[in-house]
Amino acid sequence: MGCTESLVMFGQEIYIGGLQVLHDQYWVDVPPVPGAFVVNIGDLLQLISNDKFISVEHRVVANGAAEPRISVPCFFSSIMKANPRVYGPIKELLSEQNPPKYRELTISEFSNMFGTKELNTSALHHFKI
């Protein structure tokens, strides 16, 4: 059984809540949807999408469900390999009505800022234009 099949099975068989997102300074439950996957958008995707997709502060809380809640987090990280490539808002998303909101940066620069930011804050404001 491949990884994709395992992920689909988790989504189809287990409907256990516990995921919450921060909305207007309140933690709000995200109800499980049968057969669905939840994808949390991170800061780097918010930056390259020029705020078309918004990073979400989230948490998972324990509950009294009889079955375990299974989460499979996946993180993008290329800090181990030096890469001079520059990332910024996707050019096709930009226009006079939608100018870039962030400056271009390298993954190393982003990772360094992300690693030094305070807890419960975003690194994005350091890259705003």
PDB file of C-alpha atoms in Angstrom:
ATOM      1  CA  MET A   1       0.000   0.000   0.000  1.00  0.00           C
ATOM      2  CA  GLY A   2       1.473   3.349  -1.044  1.00  0.00           C
ATOM      3  CA  CYS A   3       1.432   6.585   0.890  1.00  0.00           C
ATOM      4  CA  THR A   4      -1.406   7.988  -1.203  1.00  0.00           C
ATOM      5  CA  GLU A   5      -3.654   5.028  -0.438  1.00  0.00           C
ATOM      6  CA  SER A   6      -2.941   5.365   3.278  1.00  0.00           C
ATOM      7  CA  LEU A   7      -3.847   9.038   3.235  1.00  0.00           C
ATOM      8  CA  VAL A   8      -7.098   8.363   1.383  1.00  0.00           C
ATOM      9  CA  MET A   9      -8.009   5.671   3.898  1.00  0.00           C
ATOM     10  CA  PHE A  10      -7.435   8.076   6.790  1.00  0.00           C
ATOM     11  CA  GLY A  11      -9.719  10.593   5.144  1.00  0.00           C
ATOM     12  CA  GLN A  12     -12.429   8.040   4.421  1.00  0.00           C
ATOM     13  CA  GLU A  13     -12.488   6.015   7.614  1.00  0.00           C
ATOM     14  CA  ILE A  14     -11.793   8.327  10.523  1.00  0.00           C
ATOM     15  CA  TYR A  15     -13.971  11.392  11.173  1.00  0.00           C
ATOM     16  CA  ILE A  16     -12.537  12.681  14.409  1.00  0.00           C
ATOM     17  CA  GLY A  17     -12.477  16.388  15.136  1.00  0.00           C
ATOM     18  CA  GLY A  18      -9.931  18.371  17.067  1.00  0.00           C
ATOM     19  CA  LEU A  19      -8.607  20.770  14.428  1.00  0.00           C
ATOM     20  CA  GLN A  20      -9.155  24.429  15.256  1.00  0.00           C
ATOM     21  CA  VAL A  21      -8.276  27.640  13.408  1.00  0.00           C
ATOM     22  CA  LEU A  22      -7.839  31.101  14.854  1.00  0.00           C
ATOM     23  CA  HIS A  23     -10.536  33.410  13.458  1.00  0.00           C
ATOM     24  CA  ASP A  24     -11.110  36.943  14.791  1.00  0.00           C
ATOM     25  CA  GLN A  25      -9.099  36.104  17.932  1.00  0.00           C
ATOM     26  CA  TYR A  26     -11.251  33.023  18.705  1.00  0.00           C
ATOM     27  CA  TRP A  27     -10.401  29.358  18.234  1.00  0.00           C
ATOM     28  CA  VAL A  28     -13.036  27.817  15.961  1.00  0.00           C
ATOM     29  CA  ASP A  29     -13.598  24.073  15.471  1.00  0.00           C
ATOM     30  CA  VAL A  30     -13.147  22.761  11.932  1.00  0.00           C
ATOM     31  CA  PRO A  31     -15.707  19.966  11.540  1.00  0.00           C
ATOM     32  CA  PRO A  32     -14.345  16.855   9.813  1.00  0.00           C
ATOM     33  CA  VAL A  33     -15.701  16.276   6.292  1.00  0.00           C
ATOM     34  CA  PRO A  34     -15.995  12.630   5.193  1.00  0.00           C
ATOM     35  CA  GLY A  35     -13.530  11.821   2.422  1.00  0.00           C
ATOM     36  CA  ALA A  36     -11.803  15.210   2.564  1.00  0.00           C
ATOM     37  CA  PHE A  37      -8.270  16.319   3.308  1.00  0.00           C
ATOM     38  CA  VAL A  38      -7.502  19.561   5.079  1.00  0.00           C
ATOM     39  CA  VAL A  39      -4.567  21.527   3.723  1.00  0.00           C
ATOM     40  CA  ASN A  40      -3.222  24.283   5.936  1.00  0.00           C
ATOM     41  CA  ILE A  41      -1.649  27.049   3.879  1.00  0.00           C
ATOM     42  CA  GLY A  42       1.745  28.171   5.167  1.00  0.00           C
ATOM     43  CA  ASP A  43       3.456  31.551   5.090  1.00  0.00           C
ATOM     44  CA  LEU A  44       5.572  30.835   2.005  1.00  0.00           C
ATOM     45  CA  LEU A  45       2.518  29.883  -0.081  1.00  0.00           C
ATOM     46  CA  GLN A  46       0.804  33.060   1.114  1.00  0.00           C
ATOM     47  CA  LEU A  47       3.836  35.042  -0.045  1.00  0.00           C
ATOM     48  CA  ILE A  48       4.118  33.479  -3.513  1.00  0.00           C
ATOM     49  CA  SER A  49       0.338  33.677  -4.028  1.00  0.00           C
ATOM     50  CA  ASN A  50       0.454  37.390  -3.073  1.00  0.00           C
ATOM     51  CA  ASP A  51      -2.239  36.796  -0.417  1.00  0.00           C
ATOM     52  CA  LYS A  52      -4.563  34.869  -2.760  1.00  0.00           C
ATOM     53  CA  PHE A  53      -4.132  32.020  -0.246  1.00  0.00           C
ATOM     54  CA  ILE A  54      -3.840  33.035   3.400  1.00  0.00           C
ATOM     55  CA  SER A  55      -1.701  31.280   5.987  1.00  0.00           C
ATOM     56  CA  VAL A  56      -3.787  29.996   8.862  1.00  0.00           C
ATOM     57  CA  GLU A  57      -2.879  29.730  12.531  1.00  0.00           C
ATOM     58  CA  HIS A  58      -4.158  26.384  13.709  1.00  0.00           C
ATOM     59  CA  ARG A  59      -3.923  23.857  16.501  1.00  0.00           C
ATOM     60  CA  VAL A  60      -5.198  20.387  17.340  1.00  0.00           C
ATOM     61  CA  VAL A  61      -6.893  19.748  20.668  1.00  0.00           C
ATOM     62  CA  ALA A  62      -7.390  16.417  22.380  1.00  0.00           C
ATOM     63  CA  ASN A  63     -10.884  15.023  22.588  1.00  0.00           C
ATOM     64  CA  GLY A  64     -12.544  11.984  24.139  1.00  0.00           C
ATOM     65  CA  ALA A  65     -13.031  10.037  20.900  1.00  0.00           C
ATOM     66  CA  ALA A  66     -12.747   6.260  21.138  1.00  0.00           C
ATOM     67  CA  GLU A  67     -10.535   6.124  18.036  1.00  0.00           C
ATOM     68  CA  PRO A  68      -7.265   8.028  17.618  1.00  0.00           C
ATOM     69  CA  ARG A  69      -7.093  11.155  15.509  1.00  0.00           C
ATOM     70  CA  ILE A  70      -4.411  10.774  12.856  1.00  0.00           C
ATOM     71  CA  SER A  71      -2.595  13.759  11.378  1.00  0.00           C
ATOM     72  CA  VAL A  72       0.083  13.534   8.716  1.00  0.00           C
ATOM     73  CA  PRO A  73       2.020  16.804   8.731  1.00  0.00           C
ATOM     74  CA  CYS A  74       4.256  17.560   5.766  1.00  0.00           C
ATOM     75  CA  PHE A  75       6.692  20.443   5.856  1.00  0.00           C
ATOM     76  CA  PHE A  76       8.564  22.093   3.019  1.00  0.00           C
ATOM     77  CA  SER A  77      12.194  22.606   3.918  1.00  0.00           C
ATOM     78  CA  SER A  78      15.224  23.145   1.767  1.00  0.00           C
ATOM     79  CA  ILE A  79      17.473  24.784   4.325  1.00  0.00           C
ATOM     80  CA  MET A  80      19.822  21.784   4.195  1.00  0.00           C
ATOM     81  CA  LYS A  81      20.696  22.503   0.570  1.00  0.00           C
ATOM     82  CA  ALA A  82      21.973  25.920  -0.451  1.00  0.00           C
ATOM     83  CA  ASN A  83      19.778  27.282  -3.224  1.00  0.00           C
ATOM     84  CA  PRO A  84      20.250  30.766  -4.702  1.00  0.00           C
ATOM     85  CA  ARG A  85      16.788  30.727  -6.332  1.00  0.00           C
ATOM     86  CA  VAL A  86      14.695  33.766  -5.496  1.00  0.00           C
ATOM     87  CA  TYR A  87      11.008  33.431  -4.606  1.00  0.00           C
ATOM     88  CA  GLY A  88       8.378  36.118  -4.651  1.00  0.00           C
ATOM     89  CA  PRO A  89       4.794  36.702  -5.705  1.00  0.00           C
ATOM     90  CA  ILE A  90       3.939  34.719  -8.848  1.00  0.00           C
ATOM     91  CA  LYS A  91       4.206  37.134 -11.773  1.00  0.00           C
ATOM     92  CA  GLU A  92       0.976  35.902 -13.401  1.00  0.00           C
ATOM     93  CA  LEU A  93      -0.979  36.947 -10.297  1.00  0.00           C
ATOM     94  CA  LEU A  94       0.297  40.526 -10.381  1.00  0.00           C
ATOM     95  CA  SER A  95      -1.291  43.523 -12.110  1.00  0.00           C
ATOM     96  CA  GLU A  96      -1.837  47.245 -11.583  1.00  0.00           C
ATOM     97  CA  GLN A  97      -4.866  46.354  -9.472  1.00  0.00           C
ATOM     98  CA  ASN A  98      -2.928  43.636  -7.622  1.00  0.00           C
ATOM     99  CA  PRO A  99       0.671  44.835  -7.132  1.00  0.00           C
ATOM    100  CA  PRO A 100       3.193  42.693  -5.242  1.00  0.00           C
ATOM    101  CA  LYS A 101       2.685  42.767  -1.487  1.00  0.00           C
ATOM    102  CA  TYR A 102       5.985  41.055  -0.655  1.00  0.00           C
ATOM    103  CA  ARG A 103       9.559  41.436  -1.814  1.00  0.00           C
ATOM    104  CA  GLU A 104      11.496  38.558  -3.335  1.00  0.00           C
ATOM    105  CA  LEU A 105      13.637  36.392  -1.060  1.00  0.00           C
ATOM    106  CA  THR A 106      15.616  33.168  -0.915  1.00  0.00           C
ATOM    107  CA  ILE A 107      14.467  30.119   1.016  1.00  0.00           C
ATOM    108  CA  SER A 108      17.514  30.507   3.241  1.00  0.00           C
ATOM    109  CA  GLU A 109      16.498  34.080   4.100  1.00  0.00           C
ATOM    110  CA  PHE A 110      12.906  32.999   4.748  1.00  0.00           C
ATOM    111  CA  SER A 111      13.991  30.021   6.889  1.00  0.00           C
ATOM    112  CA  ASN A 112      16.361  32.156   8.950  1.00  0.00           C
ATOM    113  CA  MET A 113      13.624  34.708   9.666  1.00  0.00           C
ATOM    114  CA  PHE A 114      11.083  31.958  10.354  1.00  0.00           C
ATOM    115  CA  GLY A 115      13.456  30.338  12.847  1.00  0.00           C
ATOM    116  CA  THR A 116      14.037  33.561  14.782  1.00  0.00           C
ATOM    117  CA  LYS A 117      10.458  34.866  14.922  1.00  0.00           C
ATOM    118  CA  GLU A 118       8.503  34.828  18.164  1.00  0.00           C
ATOM    119  CA  LEU A 119       6.003  32.072  18.846  1.00  0.00           C
ATOM    120  CA  ASN A 120       2.474  32.684  17.560  1.00  0.00           C
ATOM    121  CA  THR A 121       3.677  35.260  15.033  1.00  0.00           C
ATOM    122  CA  SER A 122       4.215  35.237  11.295  1.00  0.00           C
ATOM    123  CA  ALA A 123       7.510  35.882   9.529  1.00  0.00           C
ATOM    124  CA  LEU A 124       5.633  37.484   6.627  1.00  0.00           C
ATOM    125  CA  HIS A 125       5.603  41.050   7.938  1.00  0.00           C
ATOM    126  CA  HIS A 126       9.410  41.131   7.546  1.00  0.00           C
ATOM    127  CA  PHE A 127       8.992  40.722   3.776  1.00  0.00           C
ATOM    128  CA  LYS A 128       6.080  43.125   3.136  1.00  0.00           C
ATOM    129  CA  ILE A 129       6.673  45.900   0.638  1.00  0.00           C
TER     130      ILE A 129
END
